[in-house]
Structure formats: C-alpha cells, structure tokens
Amino acid sequence: MTFQFDGRDIEFRPGQSVQGALVAVGVLSTRTTRIAGAPRGMFCGIGVCFDCLAVIDGQPDQRSCLTPAEDGMVVCRQEGTGRDDLGV
Amino acid sequence: MTSVSEISPADLIIIGGGPAGMAAAAAALASRQAARVVLIDGNRNLGGQYWRQPFDEGLAVKTRRHHHHLGKYQQLKQELLQGESDGALTLLLGRWVWTVTKDAETGIFTAHTTRGDVAEGVQGKAVVLAAGAFDRQLPFPGWDLPGVVTAGGAQALLKSNDVLVGKRVAVGGTGPFLIAVATGLAEAGADIVGVHEANSYLKWAPHVGRLAGNPSKLIEGAELGFLTAKHRIPIRTRSAIIEARGRERVEQAVVARLDAGGKVLEGTGKVVDVDAIAVGWGFTAQIELALALGAETRVDVDGTEAVAIDDLQRATVDGLFAAGETCGIGGLELALIEGEIAGATAVGESETVHPLTKRRGRLQGFATAMHHAHPVTDHWESQLTADTIICRCEEVTFDRVSQAGNDPLTNDPRSTKLVTRTGMGWCQGRMCGYAASCLSTPTSSRGTDAFARRPVAAPVSLGALAAMTQWQSPADNRESGNLPETTDSPTD
C-alpha cells in the first residue's frame, strides 16, 4: 500500500496515519509556516497542536496525525495556509 | 441539526472514550437503572490517549507491546460492545464535540458534534465529561524544529503507529511520565541519550507516606526502574534540555544542569547528537466543554485548571459530571475509579458515599504528592532568546510577547493575545497558553493557563454550521415528543 508525498511513493502499513507512515521513512516535516517559511511537522501526535498539517487529496489544513493513510492518497507539503490558490 | 440518537434524549452522554469514559459507560450499563447511554469520542477507536489504538485491527496486534493494562481495556471494551449490541449504548466514534449547551427550561443537554463537514447534535439528561488532557509545554530555543515532539506524542506514535520518532532521543521536562516514555521508546529499540528531569527526586521525600499507601505505584516504579537499568538509560536530575539545534530538523540537543532554584548553572552546557527530542512538563486538562456550561473550576497543585467536582464526581452544573484527567491529573487508576463513580451516579445509582471513595482518596493523595515533587521549575524562561518562538501557530517570538508583558497597558494574557496574536492560531493557545500566561503577567507567577476558554472546542466548518437548519428549541422538542413529562406550562 502506498500514498504519494510530494510525488514520492510512501509505503505504509494499514492502520497507520499519514504522519506515522511519513515519520517511519524519516519525513519529519509536512508543512512550512506562513510568515517565516520554517519547516514544521509532528509535535503533539494527537491532534491538538496543528503543526502536522498537510494538503491531503487536495484539501489543505488536514491534520496528518489524525488521517488514516490510504492507498493512492495524494499528500502534498502545505505552504503557509495552503490556500495560495485563493490569492489572498 | 440531525439527532443521531434514535432514543432522544439519552439518559447519559459520555464525552470521551478513554479510560474514564469507558469506565463510566461500563458502570452506567451495569447499574440497575436500565439507562440509555451515548458515548462520543473523536477517535475511531475506544481508548483515548492512554490506550490509543491504530486505525486497523491488524496493526493493533503489533502495538500491544507498547501498551500497559491492556487486559483492562479489553474487558471494558467488551462490556461496551455488549451494551451496544443490547441496544443500551450508542457509540458515536469519529465525532468531535465542539460545544455543549443546556436548555434552561428542560435541563436537557445537547452535545454538538462535528464529523468532517457534518454537524450533528446529541441530547441527554446528564453528561459525564471525560475529555482527558494533553502534555503541557514550555518553549525553548529550537523547540519548533521538526523532530522535537511532546513526550506524549512520542508515546502516541508508538501506540497508534508502531513507529519510533527517532533512534537517538533526548527526553526532558519533569515528572515520572518522562521515564515511562523513555523506557517505552527504549523497549521499542531507540537509544535514549538521557532523561533530563528538571527537579530532584528528593522532592518526593516528604511524601513517602503516599507511596506506602499506593502499592500499585510502588510496583510501577519498580518496573520502570528495572527497564531503566536494563537499557542503561542515563537519568539526570536537575537537568534540562535548553536548546534544540539543527537546520531542517533537530540534530543536536544542548543540555545543562540546573541549581536547586531552577536556574541554569553556567558552564554546564553540553551538546549531544540526537535525531529527536521528546519534552513534557506535566499535563493540561481539557476543560473547554465544562467552561462552556458555566461549571466551576479549580487550580490544582500542578497549576492545571481542572473541573471542580464533589465526592460523587458532580460538577457545579446540575446533571454535569466529570471524571479522569479533566478534573485533575492523576493517572490511569484514578481515572478508572472516577469514571466508575461518575457513570453510576449520573444514571441515578444514588449512594451518599461510593464504595470506591477511599481508594480514590489514596490515589488523589499520590497525585498531589507527584505534583508537589515535579513543579514547573522557576527561571525556565531565562533560557529564551529574543527570537524563540512562543506561539507556534502564529510564529510570535519571545521579544514580542515580553514586550507586551512589560507594557502596563497590555500586561495580562488577554491583552497580550490581542496585540501579538499569541493564542489566536489553529491550536487556540493549547501549546503556548501556559507559557504565554506566565510571560504576559508582571509578576512571574506560575499561575495557570489563561487561554483555556475556547468557545469552539474542535474545528467546525462554516458549511457544517450553515447546514444546521434547526436550532434546538423546547417547542420543537415538545412536538416530536422528545421531552420528559412536565407539569409546567412552558413559555417560549
């Protein structure tokens, strides 16, 4: 079972979250911050810190620690709010 | 608003499916009251954080080795599943409660839930709030680097994913939980370069009596001691991780010794190679929903604001109960007992003194001793540099927060929040609240987290709110026959 992260195939075990599968292969960061563009990733692991946000299947602001990994999922690094397409 | 419960209102709504919530549900089901119970939890599986489960049964088999007291979990889960198949219990998993309201006339509670873009409401005559807690954090330079995680997070990653956050891990903060996390990581194959406990275990000395009264804690302590020795984990007391260094991720931890007052001792800093850092300074109870109902709270010995309850776990709002970490950080056993008392009492098993009262008292005594022995140390903020991030979500640095804290016009948490945006981001001050409260008040009082009031406890989309076509009103409930009989003639 694999999903894509920024074009790279990530193998995962059924039952893992997107975050768990990424950390397992050494990918610790799924987003960059709005102001400084600093990399962020897993912090609290339970869905209260919102640092693990990623764009999942086109939807920004998804907490990767709470999202079950699914075969064929497309996950992208989130830049800032992930809503650059809105142009605001 | 769609009511998901076919039997509405339920006799009892339990918010939280961790140890306390599960114990409350089991007690309610086991009572003689034939109660209809609804249990709501945001995760897809029962267990809360303590018994955090993977999304898949197959992986759950692999993660068993990371758990403790799983037998109790399985027993409670069986009782709940039996209750579900008997029709007495409705399990609403994968739904987050973002607020709870109480009808002033009927006294019926409504738990407002969100699940993706769907907003639903569940009604009940009583509520047990068992929302648990999360790690308390203190900022330090570099804590925002990928690879720096909470102690609970490192454990959660193991329990729900069977994944190690790193191979060379430094653990820091305060409290016995750090040892539990470190030994768990070590058993899973990580090399723990050190556990840096800010306090000294000698602080337990005045409370030795509490240990004697809690033999299970002694056994737990001995187990942790054995594992610590087995893995040769260096435990450094009066020590702290004062900086995380690295470019795209953490590569080094700077550790230093502290004096008895918590100040960093000059010249004791050492740089250690790591690929992950796990930190925790005790826990913060999740009390938003109790606050939304107007329940009273109290500040516990550890500086955590918790729901105030009486001997039967009753909060100060009629029909509201609380159990577990939500009403005071105290660990698994205490949560199970409180859940049992709350669940039984909430469905009408009336006893003036519950049989478990004494045991609860001993466990509370232990928790108090633990809080006294592991306070947040003074001078933690002296390690902060001007550009240390305080509010992670809004990227607010220490110089801006302390500026607000030093200005007489803004030196309170709320004003600091308004002028710096601290606490206004996604996490709504959950990660920075305690630290920001300390830094934004003129006296460096340990105080408590002033950011705990969150009208929206879980993210709700505007679409979900808009789709709530019907706001609950007594008239609507009367028409659909959802009200208990009342002799009063209601006025709208």
mmCIF file of N, CA and C in Angstrom, chain A residues 33 41 49 66-67 72-73 81:
data_model
loop_
_atom_site.group_PDB
_atom_site.id
_atom_site.type_symbol
_atom_site.label_atom_id
_atom_site.label_comp_id
_atom_site.label_asym_id
_atom_site.label_seq_id
_atom_site.Cartn_x
_atom_site.Cartn_y
_atom_site.Cartn_z
ATOM 1 N N THR A 33 5.826 27.289 7.518
ATOM 2 C CA THR A 33 4.961 28.274 8.160
ATOM 3 C C THR A 33 4.668 29.467 7.255
ATOM 4 N N GLY A 41 6.476 19.906 11.607
ATOM 5 C CA GLY A 41 5.979 18.553 11.424
ATOM 6 C C GLY A 41 5.318 18.075 12.684
ATOM 7 N N CYS A 49 -2.140 20.198 18.295
ATOM 8 C CA CYS A 49 -1.174 21.271 18.045
ATOM 9 C C CYS A 49 -1.269 21.845 16.631
ATOM 10 N N LEU A 66 -4.145 12.566 12.348
ATOM 11 C CA LEU A 66 -5.493 12.050 12.551
ATOM 12 C C LEU A 66 -6.066 11.431 11.283
ATOM 13 N N THR A 67 -5.288 11.479 10.192
ATOM 14 C CA THR A 67 -5.782 10.992 8.903
ATOM 15 C C THR A 67 -5.231 9.603 8.620
ATOM 16 N N GLY A 72 -3.158 5.133 -2.609
ATOM 17 C CA GLY A 72 -3.471 6.061 -3.689
ATOM 18 C C GLY A 72 -3.689 7.492 -3.261
ATOM 19 N N MET A 73 -3.629 7.741 -1.960
ATOM 20 C CA MET A 73 -3.810 9.103 -1.457
ATOM 21 C C MET A 73 -2.718 10.004 -2.019
ATOM 22 N N THR A 81 -0.890 28.739 4.645
ATOM 23 C CA THR A 81 -2.258 28.318 4.866
ATOM 24 C C THR A 81 -2.714 27.293 3.842
#
